[in-house]
PDB file of C-alpha atoms and ligand atoms in Angstrom:
ATOM      1  CA  MET A   1      -0.003  -0.096  -0.432  1.00 83.00           C
ATOM      2  CA  SER A   2       1.465   3.487  -0.776  1.00 82.00           C
ATOM      3  CA  ALA A   3       0.563   6.975  -1.783  1.00 83.00           C
ATOM      4  CA  SER A   4      -0.679   5.367  -5.301  1.00 84.00           C
ATOM      5  CA  GLY A   5      -3.260   2.967  -4.195  1.00 87.00           C
ATOM      6  CA  VAL A   6      -4.003  -0.474  -3.232  1.00 88.00           C
ATOM      7  CA  HIS A   7      -1.075  -2.715  -5.129  1.00 86.00           C
ATOM      8  CA  LEU A   8      -1.840  -6.119  -5.583  1.00 86.00           C
ATOM      9  CA  PHE A   9       0.649  -8.692  -6.954  1.00 87.00           C
ATOM     10  CA  ASP A  10       0.752 -12.469  -7.726  1.00 87.00           C
ATOM     11  CA  ARG A  11       3.803 -14.324  -7.639  1.00 87.00           C
ATOM     12  CA  VAL A  12       2.887 -16.799  -9.924  1.00 86.00           C
ATOM     13  CA  SER A  13       1.471 -15.166 -13.145  1.00 85.00           C
ATOM     14  CA  GLY A  14       3.638 -12.048 -12.117  1.00 85.00           C
ATOM     15  CA  VAL A  15       0.039  -9.886 -12.086  1.00 84.00           C
ATOM     16  CA  ASN A  16       0.005  -6.856 -11.025  1.00 84.00           C
ATOM     17  CA  VAL A  17      -3.479  -4.553 -10.001  1.00 86.00           C
ATOM     18  CA  LEU A  18      -3.560  -0.913  -8.925  1.00 88.00           C
ATOM     19  CA  LEU A  19      -6.125  -0.032  -6.982  1.00 90.00           C
ATOM     20  CA  ASP A  20      -5.445   3.879  -7.618  1.00 89.00           C
ATOM     21  CA  GLU A  21      -8.482   4.796  -6.376  1.00 91.00           C
ATOM     22  CA  VAL A  22      -8.081   3.415  -2.878  1.00 90.00           C
ATOM     23  CA  ARG A  23      -6.725   6.162  -0.538  1.00 89.00           C
ATOM     24  CA  VAL A  24      -4.166   4.913   1.738  1.00 88.00           C
ATOM     25  CA  PRO A  25      -4.092   6.745   5.038  1.00 88.00           C
ATOM     26  CA  ALA A  26      -0.125   6.823   4.841  1.00 86.00           C
ATOM     27  CA  GLU A  27       0.027   5.367   8.402  1.00 85.00           C
ATOM     28  CA  LEU A  28      -0.115   2.193   6.554  1.00 86.00           C
ATOM     29  CA  PHE A  29       2.021   2.684   3.468  1.00 86.00           C
ATOM     30  CA  SER A  30       4.369  -0.139   3.098  1.00 84.00           C
ATOM     31  CA  ARG A  31       7.790   0.835   4.587  1.00 87.00           C
ATOM     32  CA  ALA A  32       9.963  -1.822   2.267  1.00 91.00           C
ATOM     33  CA  PRO A  33      10.984  -1.625  -1.308  1.00 93.00           C
ATOM     34  CA  ARG A  34       8.659  -3.345  -3.557  1.00 92.00           C
ATOM     35  CA  TYR A  35      11.540  -4.884  -4.861  1.00 94.00           C
ATOM     36  CA  LEU A  36      14.940  -6.118  -3.928  1.00 96.00           C
ATOM     37  CA  SER A  37      17.416  -6.998  -6.248  1.00 96.00           C
ATOM     38  CA  VAL A  38      20.390  -9.142  -3.697  1.00 97.00           C
ATOM     39  CA  ALA A  39      23.943  -9.934  -5.494  1.00 97.00           C
ATOM     40  CA  LEU A  40      24.297 -12.987  -3.624  1.00 98.00           C
ATOM     41  CA  THR A  41      28.224 -13.311  -4.503  1.00 98.00           C
ATOM     42  CA  ASN A  42      30.920 -11.074  -7.030  1.00 97.00           C
ATOM     43  CA  ALA A  43      31.993 -14.515  -8.405  1.00 96.00           C
ATOM     44  CA  CYS A  44      31.352 -14.348 -12.177  1.00 97.00           C
ATOM     45  CA  GLU A  45      33.531 -16.341 -14.490  1.00 95.00           C
ATOM     46  CA  LEU A  46      32.716 -14.226 -17.423  1.00 95.00           C
ATOM     47  CA  GLY A  47      34.949 -10.872 -17.375  1.00 91.00           C
ATOM     48  CA  CYS A  48      32.344  -8.603 -19.920  1.00 93.00           C
ATOM     49  CA  VAL A  49      33.807  -4.800 -19.496  1.00 90.00           C
ATOM     50  CA  TYR A  50      30.729  -3.087 -18.594  1.00 91.00           C
ATOM     51  CA  CYS A  51      30.560  -5.255 -15.760  1.00 92.00           C
ATOM     52  CA  TYR A  52      29.570  -3.569 -12.144  1.00 87.00           C
ATOM     53  CA  ALA A  53      30.255  -5.819  -9.540  1.00 89.00           C
ATOM     54  CA  PRO A  54      32.860  -5.604  -7.728  1.00 88.00           C
ATOM     55  CA  LYS A  55      35.829  -7.630  -8.421  1.00 87.00           C
ATOM     56  CA  HIS A  56      36.655  -8.481  -4.747  1.00 93.00           C
ATOM     57  CA  ALA A  57      35.471 -11.912  -3.449  1.00 95.00           C
ATOM     58  CA  ALA A  58      32.390 -11.244  -1.166  1.00 97.00           C
ATOM     59  CA  ALA A  59      29.124 -13.365  -0.585  1.00 97.00           C
ATOM     60  CA  LEU A  60      26.434 -13.037   1.352  1.00 98.00           C
ATOM     61  CA  ASP A  61      25.739 -15.222   4.315  1.00 97.00           C
ATOM     62  CA  ARG A  62      22.140 -17.933   3.285  1.00 97.00           C
ATOM     63  CA  GLU A  63      20.741 -17.794   6.932  1.00 97.00           C
ATOM     64  CA  ARG A  64      21.278 -13.968   7.135  1.00 97.00           C
ATOM     65  CA  VAL A  65      19.483 -13.746   3.916  1.00 98.00           C
ATOM     66  CA  LEU A  66      16.567 -16.221   4.734  1.00 98.00           C
ATOM     67  CA  ALA A  67      16.232 -13.917   7.532  1.00 98.00           C
ATOM     68  CA  TRP A  68      16.124 -10.436   5.026  1.00 98.00           C
ATOM     69  CA  ALA A  69      13.859 -12.375   2.950  1.00 98.00           C
ATOM     70  CA  VAL A  70      11.249 -13.195   6.023  1.00 98.00           C
ATOM     71  CA  GLU A  71      11.629  -9.088   7.612  1.00 97.00           C
ATOM     72  CA  LEU A  72      10.614  -7.893   4.323  1.00 97.00           C
ATOM     73  CA  ASP A  73       8.220 -10.005   3.035  1.00 96.00           C
ATOM     74  CA  ALA A  74       6.101  -8.630   6.671  1.00 95.00           C
ATOM     75  CA  ALA A  75       6.789  -5.007   5.302  1.00 94.00           C
ATOM     76  CA  GLY A  76       5.132  -5.280   2.159  1.00 92.00           C
ATOM     77  CA  CYS A  77       8.051  -6.030  -0.506  1.00 94.00           C
ATOM     78  CA  LEU A  78       7.115  -7.853  -3.341  1.00 94.00           C
ATOM     79  CA  GLY A  79      10.044  -9.718  -4.976  1.00 95.00           C
ATOM     80  CA  VAL A  80      13.554 -10.414  -4.274  1.00 97.00           C
ATOM     81  CA  GLY A  81      16.005 -10.519  -7.415  1.00 97.00           C
ATOM     82  CA  PHE A  82      19.046 -12.889  -6.600  1.00 98.00           C
ATOM     83  CA  GLY A  83      22.282 -11.830  -8.907  1.00 96.00           C
ATOM     84  CA  GLY A  84      25.645 -11.660  -8.568  1.00 86.00           C
ATOM     85  CA  GLY A  85      28.084 -11.863  -9.447  1.00 92.00           C
ATOM     86  CA  GLU A  86      26.609 -14.858 -11.493  1.00 97.00           C
ATOM     87  CA  PRO A  87      23.451 -16.422  -8.667  1.00 98.00           C
ATOM     88  CA  THR A  88      24.150 -19.996  -9.410  1.00 98.00           C
ATOM     89  CA  ALA A  89      27.900 -19.464  -8.787  1.00 97.00           C
ATOM     90  CA  TYR A  90      26.495 -19.523  -4.818  1.00 97.00           C
ATOM     91  CA  ARG A  91      26.708 -22.292  -2.727  1.00 95.00           C
ATOM     92  CA  ARG A  92      23.337 -24.645  -2.211  1.00 96.00           C
ATOM     93  CA  PHE A  93      21.495 -21.842  -4.488  1.00 98.00           C
ATOM     94  CA  ALA A  94      18.862 -23.317  -4.777  1.00 98.00           C
ATOM     95  CA  GLY A  95      17.939 -24.620  -1.696  1.00 98.00           C
ATOM     96  CA  LEU A  96      18.210 -20.695  -1.019  1.00 98.00           C
ATOM     97  CA  CYS A  97      15.732 -20.115  -3.747  1.00 98.00           C
ATOM     98  CA  SER A  98      13.428 -22.811  -2.256  1.00 98.00           C
ATOM     99  CA  ASP A  99      13.898 -21.486   1.704  1.00 98.00           C
ATOM    100  CA  VAL A 100      12.870 -18.228   0.513  1.00 98.00           C
ATOM    101  CA  ALA A 101       9.611 -19.098  -1.538  1.00 98.00           C
ATOM    102  CA  ARG A 102       8.393 -21.138   1.276  1.00 97.00           C
ATOM    103  CA  SER A 103       9.208 -18.988   3.864  1.00 98.00           C
ATOM    104  CA  THR A 104       7.567 -15.908   1.979  1.00 97.00           C
ATOM    105  CA  SER A 105       4.738 -14.989   0.077  1.00 95.00           C
ATOM    106  CA  MET A 106       7.488 -12.753  -2.585  1.00 96.00           C
ATOM    107  CA  ALA A 107       8.304 -13.625  -6.373  1.00 96.00           C
ATOM    108  CA  VAL A 108      11.617 -14.969  -6.290  1.00 98.00           C
ATOM    109  CA  THR A 109      13.590 -14.096  -9.428  1.00 97.00           C
ATOM    110  CA  LEU A 110      17.218 -14.469 -10.882  1.00 96.00           C
ATOM    111  CA  THR A 111      19.578 -12.479 -13.081  1.00 97.00           C
ATOM    112  CA  THR A 112      21.836 -15.318 -14.891  1.00 98.00           C
ATOM    113  CA  HIS A 113      24.132 -15.177 -17.615  1.00 98.00           C
ATOM    114  CA  GLY A 114      22.802 -18.866 -18.191  1.00 98.00           C
ATOM    115  CA  HIS A 115      26.398 -20.729 -18.884  1.00 98.00           C
ATOM    116  CA  ARG A 116      26.290 -23.242 -15.561  1.00 97.00           C
ATOM    117  CA  PHE A 117      22.916 -24.237 -16.159  1.00 97.00           C
ATOM    118  CA  THR A 118      21.708 -28.129 -16.724  1.00 97.00           C
ATOM    119  CA  PRO A 119      18.592 -30.051 -16.656  1.00 97.00           C
ATOM    120  CA  ASP A 120      18.975 -31.244 -13.142  1.00 97.00           C
ATOM    121  CA  LEU A 121      19.687 -27.541 -12.154  1.00 97.00           C
ATOM    122  CA  VAL A 122      16.695 -26.385 -13.769  1.00 98.00           C
ATOM    123  CA  ASP A 123      15.043 -29.250 -11.796  1.00 97.00           C
ATOM    124  CA  SER A 124      15.634 -28.251  -8.184  1.00 98.00           C
ATOM    125  CA  LEU A 125      15.023 -24.472  -9.116  1.00 98.00           C
ATOM    126  CA  ARG A 126      11.315 -25.818 -10.553  1.00 96.00           C
ATOM    127  CA  GLY A 127       8.192 -24.208  -8.404  1.00 95.00           C
ATOM    128  CA  VAL A 128      10.587 -22.138  -6.230  1.00 97.00           C
ATOM    129  CA  VAL A 129      11.457 -19.629  -9.217  1.00 97.00           C
ATOM    130  CA  HIS A 130       8.847 -17.169 -10.713  1.00 97.00           C
ATOM    131  CA  PHE A 131      10.621 -15.144 -13.343  1.00 96.00           C
ATOM    132  CA  VAL A 132      14.266 -15.469 -14.743  1.00 97.00           C
ATOM    133  CA  ARG A 133      15.939 -12.958 -16.813  1.00 97.00           C
ATOM    134  CA  LEU A 134      18.668 -13.733 -18.758  1.00 98.00           C
ATOM    135  CA  SER A 135      21.898 -11.500 -20.024  1.00 98.00           C
ATOM    136  CA  VAL A 136      21.823 -11.584 -23.776  1.00 98.00           C
ATOM    137  CA  ASP A 137      24.376  -8.961 -25.404  1.00 95.00           C
ATOM    138  CA  GLY A 138      24.157  -8.433 -29.035  1.00 95.00           C
ATOM    139  CA  VAL A 139      23.681 -11.555 -31.391  1.00 97.00           C
ATOM    140  CA  GLY A 140      25.941 -14.120 -32.614  1.00 97.00           C
ATOM    141  CA  ALA A 141      29.566 -12.990 -32.905  1.00 97.00           C
ATOM    142  CA  THR A 142      28.843  -9.562 -31.432  1.00 97.00           C
ATOM    143  CA  TYR A 143      27.930 -11.361 -28.421  1.00 98.00           C
ATOM    144  CA  GLU A 144      31.046 -14.274 -28.435  1.00 97.00           C
ATOM    145  CA  ARG A 145      33.427 -10.984 -28.385  1.00 96.00           C
ATOM    146  CA  LEU A 146      31.771  -9.090 -25.724  1.00 95.00           C
ATOM    147  CA  ARG A 147      30.778 -12.184 -23.551  1.00 95.00           C
ATOM    148  CA  GLY A 148      33.661 -14.474 -24.327  1.00 95.00           C
ATOM    149  CA  ARG A 149      30.990 -17.197 -24.431  1.00 97.00           C
ATOM    150  CA  PRO A 150      29.515 -19.751 -27.748  1.00 98.00           C
ATOM    151  CA  PHE A 151      25.894 -17.829 -28.976  1.00 98.00           C
ATOM    152  CA  ALA A 152      24.842 -21.008 -29.275  1.00 98.00           C
ATOM    153  CA  SER A 153      25.336 -22.285 -25.307  1.00 98.00           C
ATOM    154  CA  VAL A 154      22.799 -19.252 -24.366  1.00 98.00           C
ATOM    155  CA  ALA A 155      21.004 -20.003 -26.918  1.00 98.00           C
ATOM    156  CA  ARG A 156      20.798 -23.558 -25.425  1.00 97.00           C
ATOM    157  CA  ALA A 157      20.133 -22.202 -21.736  1.00 98.00           C
ATOM    158  CA  ALA A 158      17.318 -20.311 -23.198  1.00 98.00           C
ATOM    159  CA  GLY A 159      15.693 -23.357 -24.368  1.00 97.00           C
ATOM    160  CA  LEU A 160      16.821 -25.253 -20.506  1.00 97.00           C
ATOM    161  CA  LEU A 161      15.161 -21.646 -18.933  1.00 97.00           C
ATOM    162  CA  SER A 162      11.751 -21.828 -21.012  1.00 96.00           C
ATOM    163  CA  THR A 163      11.074 -24.916 -19.440  1.00 96.00           C
ATOM    164  CA  LEU A 164      11.656 -23.512 -15.972  1.00 97.00           C
ATOM    165  CA  ALA A 165       9.524 -20.289 -15.712  1.00 96.00           C
ATOM    166  CA  PRO A 166       8.505 -17.424 -17.674  1.00 96.00           C
ATOM    167  CA  PHE A 167      11.613 -15.651 -18.573  1.00 97.00           C
ATOM    168  CA  GLY A 168      12.715 -12.152 -20.471  1.00 97.00           C
ATOM    169  CA  ILE A 169      16.030 -11.177 -21.950  1.00 98.00           C
ATOM    170  CA  ASN A 170      18.114  -8.667 -20.372  1.00 97.00           C
ATOM    171  CA  ALA A 171      20.736  -6.716 -23.094  1.00 97.00           C
ATOM    172  CA  VAL A 172      23.185  -3.672 -22.153  1.00 97.00           C
ATOM    173  CA  VAL A 173      22.614  -1.611 -25.174  1.00 97.00           C
ATOM    174  CA  ASN A 174      26.404   0.318 -25.779  1.00 96.00           C
ATOM    175  CA  ALA A 175      27.857   0.681 -29.037  1.00 96.00           C
ATOM    176  CA  ASP A 176      28.120  -2.557 -30.095  1.00 96.00           C
ATOM    177  CA  THR A 177      24.628  -3.583 -29.604  1.00 97.00           C
ATOM    178  CA  VAL A 178      22.897  -0.721 -30.509  1.00 97.00           C
ATOM    179  CA  GLY A 179      22.973  -1.795 -34.221  1.00 97.00           C
ATOM    180  CA  GLU A 180      21.562  -5.450 -32.981  1.00 97.00           C
ATOM    181  CA  LEU A 181      17.639  -4.312 -31.149  1.00 97.00           C
ATOM    182  CA  ASP A 182      15.968  -5.847 -34.216  1.00 97.00           C
ATOM    183  CA  ALA A 183      18.119  -9.151 -34.096  1.00 97.00           C
ATOM    184  CA  LEU A 184      17.802  -8.693 -30.092  1.00 97.00           C
ATOM    185  CA  ALA A 185      14.348  -8.349 -30.236  1.00 97.00           C
ATOM    186  CA  GLU A 186      14.066 -11.355 -32.939  1.00 97.00           C
ATOM    187  CA  PHE A 187      16.231 -13.512 -30.396  1.00 98.00           C
ATOM    188  CA  ALA A 188      13.367 -13.358 -27.508  1.00 98.00           C
ATOM    189  CA  ASP A 189      10.737 -13.618 -29.546  1.00 97.00           C
ATOM    190  CA  ARG A 190      12.136 -17.140 -30.964  1.00 97.00           C
ATOM    191  CA  VAL A 191      13.251 -18.456 -28.060  1.00 97.00           C
ATOM    192  CA  GLY A 192       9.843 -18.006 -26.318  1.00 97.00           C
ATOM    193  CA  ALA A 193      11.446 -15.225 -23.907  1.00 98.00           C
ATOM    194  CA  CYS A 194       7.731 -12.670 -23.038  1.00 95.00           C
ATOM    195  CA  GLU A 195      10.219  -9.387 -21.913  1.00 96.00           C
ATOM    196  CA  LEU A 196      13.073  -7.418 -23.430  1.00 97.00           C
ATOM    197  CA  LEU A 197      14.301  -5.128 -21.135  1.00 96.00           C
ATOM    198  CA  LEU A 198      17.064  -3.014 -22.368  1.00 97.00           C
ATOM    199  CA  LEU A 199      19.737  -1.620 -19.959  1.00 95.00           C
ATOM    200  CA  PRO A 200      21.405   1.516 -21.287  1.00 95.00           C
ATOM    201  CA  GLU A 201      25.434   0.879 -20.593  1.00 95.00           C
ATOM    202  CA  GLN A 202      26.370   2.592 -17.032  1.00 91.00           C
ATOM    203  CA  PRO A 203      29.851   3.921 -16.563  1.00 90.00           C
ATOM    204  CA  THR A 204      32.390   1.326 -14.546  1.00 86.00           C
ATOM    205  CA  ALA A 205      35.967   1.328 -14.395  1.00 84.00           C
ATOM    206  CA  ALA A 206      36.574  -0.252 -17.573  1.00 86.00           C
ATOM    207  CA  THR A 207      34.010   1.815 -19.940  1.00 90.00           C
ATOM    208  CA  PRO A 208      32.287   5.131 -20.190  1.00 90.00           C
ATOM    209  CA  GLY A 209      28.835   4.005 -20.336  1.00 92.00           C
ATOM    210  CA  ILE A 210      26.244   4.237 -23.167  1.00 95.00           C
ATOM    211  CA  SER A 211      27.395   7.740 -25.489  1.00 95.00           C
ATOM    212  CA  ASP A 212      24.493  10.707 -25.644  1.00 93.00           C
ATOM    213  CA  ALA A 213      24.450   9.376 -29.544  1.00 95.00           C
ATOM    214  CA  ASP A 214      23.390   5.773 -29.090  1.00 96.00           C
ATOM    215  CA  ALA A 215      20.734   6.617 -26.329  1.00 94.00           C
ATOM    216  CA  GLN A 216      18.912   8.481 -28.958  1.00 95.00           C
ATOM    217  CA  ARG A 217      19.360   5.690 -31.934  1.00 96.00           C
ATOM    218  CA  LEU A 218      18.238   3.507 -28.652  1.00 96.00           C
ATOM    219  CA  LEU A 219      15.123   5.465 -27.840  1.00 94.00           C
ATOM    220  CA  GLN A 220      14.410   6.682 -31.398  1.00 95.00           C
ATOM    221  CA  TRP A 221      14.322   2.387 -31.879  1.00 96.00           C
ATOM    222  CA  VAL A 222      12.600   2.190 -29.095  1.00 94.00           C
ATOM    223  CA  ALA A 223       9.554   4.547 -30.968  1.00 93.00           C
ATOM    224  CA  THR A 224       9.553   2.524 -33.775  1.00 94.00           C
ATOM    225  CA  ALA A 225      10.338  -1.344 -32.808  1.00 93.00           C
ATOM    226  CA  ARG A 226       7.385  -3.455 -34.314  1.00 90.00           C
ATOM    227  CA  THR A 227       8.415  -5.940 -32.023  1.00 91.00           C
ATOM    228  CA  LYS A 228       6.379  -9.150 -30.388  1.00 91.00           C
ATOM    229  CA  VAL A 229       8.393  -9.080 -27.124  1.00 95.00           C
ATOM    230  CA  ARG A 230       7.181  -6.675 -25.268  1.00 95.00           C
ATOM    231  CA  LEU A 231       9.797  -3.885 -24.328  1.00 95.00           C
ATOM    232  CA  ALA A 232      11.397  -2.900 -21.030  1.00 94.00           C
ATOM    233  CA  ILE A 233      13.499  -0.012 -20.902  1.00 92.00           C
ATOM    234  CA  SER A 234      15.684   1.343 -17.831  1.00 88.00           C
ATOM    235  CA  ARG A 235      15.616   4.995 -17.215  1.00 78.00           C
ATOM    236  CA  THR A 236      19.489   4.941 -15.519  1.00 73.00           C
ATOM    237  CA  GLY A 237      21.567   6.030 -18.616  1.00 62.00           C
ATOM    238  CA  LEU A 238      18.826   7.908 -20.675  1.00 67.00           C
ATOM    239  CA  GLU A 239      18.525  10.827 -18.053  1.00 62.00           C
ATOM    240  CA  ALA A 240      19.680  13.278 -20.490  1.00 61.00           C
ATOM    241  CA  ALA A 241      17.375  12.065 -23.472  1.00 60.00           C
ATOM    242  CA  LEU A 242      14.278  11.561 -21.252  1.00 59.00           C
ATOM    243  CA  PRO A 243      11.839  14.187 -20.107  1.00 54.00           C
ATOM    244  CA  THR A 244      12.826  15.130 -16.236  1.00 54.00           C
ATOM    245  CA  ALA A 245       9.065  15.318 -15.118  1.00 51.00           C
ATOM    246  CA  PRO A 246       7.923  11.891 -14.122  1.00 51.00           C
ATOM    247  CA  ILE A 247       6.483   9.319 -17.047  1.00 48.00           C
ATOM    248  CA  PRO A 248       2.623   8.453 -15.678  1.00 47.00           C
ATOM    249  CA  GLY A 249       3.144   4.774 -14.217  1.00 48.00           C
ATOM    250  CA  GLU A 250       6.710   4.918 -13.287  1.00 49.00           C
ATOM    251  CA  LEU A 251       7.607   3.843 -10.083  1.00 50.00           C
ATOM    252  CA  PRO A 252       8.798   6.022  -7.363  1.00 56.00           C
ATOM    253  CA  LEU A 253      12.494   5.868  -7.321  1.00 51.00           C
ATOM    254  CA  ASP A 254      12.290   4.515  -3.596  1.00 59.00           C
ATOM    255  CA  ALA A 255      10.445   1.178  -5.052  1.00 85.00           C
ATOM    256  CA  HIS A 256      13.950  -0.226  -6.112  1.00 90.00           C
ATOM    257  CA  MET A 257      16.719  -1.354  -3.737  1.00 95.00           C
ATOM    258  CA  HIS A 258      19.855  -3.303  -4.140  1.00 95.00           C
ATOM    259  CA  LEU A 259      21.677  -5.119  -1.907  1.00 97.00           C
ATOM    260  CA  ASP A 260      25.344  -5.647  -2.679  1.00 97.00           C
ATOM    261  CA  ALA A 261      27.649  -8.796  -2.004  1.00 97.00           C
ATOM    262  CA  GLY A 262      29.456  -6.721   0.917  1.00 97.00           C
ATOM    263  CA  GLY A 263      26.161  -6.914   2.791  1.00 97.00           C
ATOM    264  CA  VAL A 264      25.586  -2.930   1.486  1.00 97.00           C
ATOM    265  CA  LEU A 265      22.091  -1.923   0.818  1.00 97.00           C
ATOM    266  CA  ARG A 266      22.621   0.865  -1.743  1.00 95.00           C
ATOM    267  CA  PRO A 267      19.782   3.090  -3.628  1.00 92.00           C
ATOM    268  CA  HIS A 268      20.393   0.863  -6.796  1.00 89.00           C
ATOM    269  CA  ALA A 269      23.456  -1.365  -8.215  1.00 88.00           C
ATOM    270  CA  TYR A 270      25.381   1.817  -9.506  1.00 85.00           C
ATOM    271  CA  ALA A 271      25.256   3.924  -6.545  1.00 88.00           C
ATOM    272  CA  SER A 272      28.770   4.674  -4.968  1.00 86.00           C
ATOM    273  CA  ALA A 273      27.007   4.904  -1.226  1.00 91.00           C
ATOM    274  CA  GLY A 274      24.855   3.012   1.164  1.00 95.00           C
ATOM    275  CA  VAL A 275      24.075   1.902   4.581  1.00 97.00           C
ATOM    276  CA  PRO A 276      25.462  -1.566   5.905  1.00 97.00           C
ATOM    277  CA  VAL A 277      22.724  -3.923   7.043  1.00 97.00           C
ATOM    278  CA  SER A 278      24.004  -5.323  10.199  1.00 92.00           C
ATOM    279  CA  GLY A 279      20.801  -6.662  11.755  1.00 92.00           C
ATOM    280  CA  SER A 280      17.240  -5.666  10.210  1.00 96.00           C
ATOM    281  CA  ILE A 281      17.516  -5.267   7.421  1.00 97.00           C
ATOM    282  CA  MET A 282      14.051  -2.802   7.445  1.00 96.00           C
ATOM    283  CA  GLU A 283      16.023  -0.496   9.796  1.00 97.00           C
ATOM    284  CA  ALA A 284      18.775   0.116   6.578  1.00 97.00           C
ATOM    285  CA  VAL A 285      15.881   0.628   4.569  1.00 96.00           C
ATOM    286  CA  ARG A 286      14.617   3.319   7.093  1.00 94.00           C
ATOM    287  CA  MET A 287      18.348   4.881   7.361  1.00 95.00           C
ATOM    288  CA  LEU A 288      19.198   4.787   3.696  1.00 94.00           C
ATOM    289  CA  ARG A 289      15.535   6.558   3.089  1.00 90.00           C
ATOM    290  CA  GLU A 290      16.501   9.263   5.604  1.00 89.00           C
ATOM    291  CA  ALA A 291      20.204   9.739   4.154  1.00 84.00           C
TER     292      ALA A 291
HETATM  293  S1  SF4 B 301      28.198 -12.313 -16.926  1.00 68.79           S
HETATM  294 FE1  SF4 B 301      26.719 -10.338 -15.312  1.00 68.79          FE
HETATM  295  S2  SF4 B 301      28.103 -10.677 -13.396  1.00 68.79           S
HETATM  296 FE2  SF4 B 301      29.668 -11.734 -15.096  1.00 68.79          FE
HETATM  297  S3  SF4 B 301      31.257 -10.456 -15.729  1.00 68.79           S
HETATM  298 FE3  SF4 B 301      29.696 -10.443 -17.265  1.00 68.79          FE
HETATM  299  S4  SF4 B 301      28.081  -8.793 -16.117  1.00 68.79           S
HETATM  300 FE4  SF4 B 301      29.103  -9.576 -14.053  1.00 68.79          FE
END
């Protein structure tokens, strides 16, 4: 519940309903972020230059993650998204997803490069993961150059994931991939993805982020694209190219938060500052909102 009204969500179907005619008293507003992304580990065997995950070794304690999930659920959070690094490199990852799904009513989602998926891993996640995001930056030779893995392998991973849960394709958009958006949308449709999420490249120590010209190309493509797959686009990185006024239906900035593998809660994954979570995660949420 929030100033926008009453938000109903079903984690199995993914259906969201906002009852915006309901006036909710301020004391009943949900205190939790609607969605928390959680970097379980910094470990990942790929070496994408635009990766924002810190390169020092760090991983969250499993029991603390579960306790925080229960606390967030009670405070009105709708979903947790496991990422990293690569979340499937986290020890006993399937068991953690199962425990969170059974102990809370939240959606359990994950973002993965896909290359560790096997039929056994898919079986162990079935019923306890509600949505998967598969990272595919470019197609064919572009993907292989950027990710250093065969494109056929990620296409195989998409086939496996299609038997697990609804899934989407995440694509970092930069000078290498902005010309391949038609091919990416065609790939997403062909493998049965229900969404193509476009992520303008963010600056890291190794890359300057998407250029203004490529950001304009991206927006132009979105405005004219005729795709069968649903499109979603991150505002982060497009600030110069988008209107500053809120877009109708856009989530408030604090609807999402990010917990890094060192246990620091941040407004988003690229934020330089945050609040260490020492005990209660909702206490850290409160401190981050007041910071
Ligand atoms: S696959 Fe993801 S976590 Fe791994 S290096 Fe690439 S961007 Fe980073």
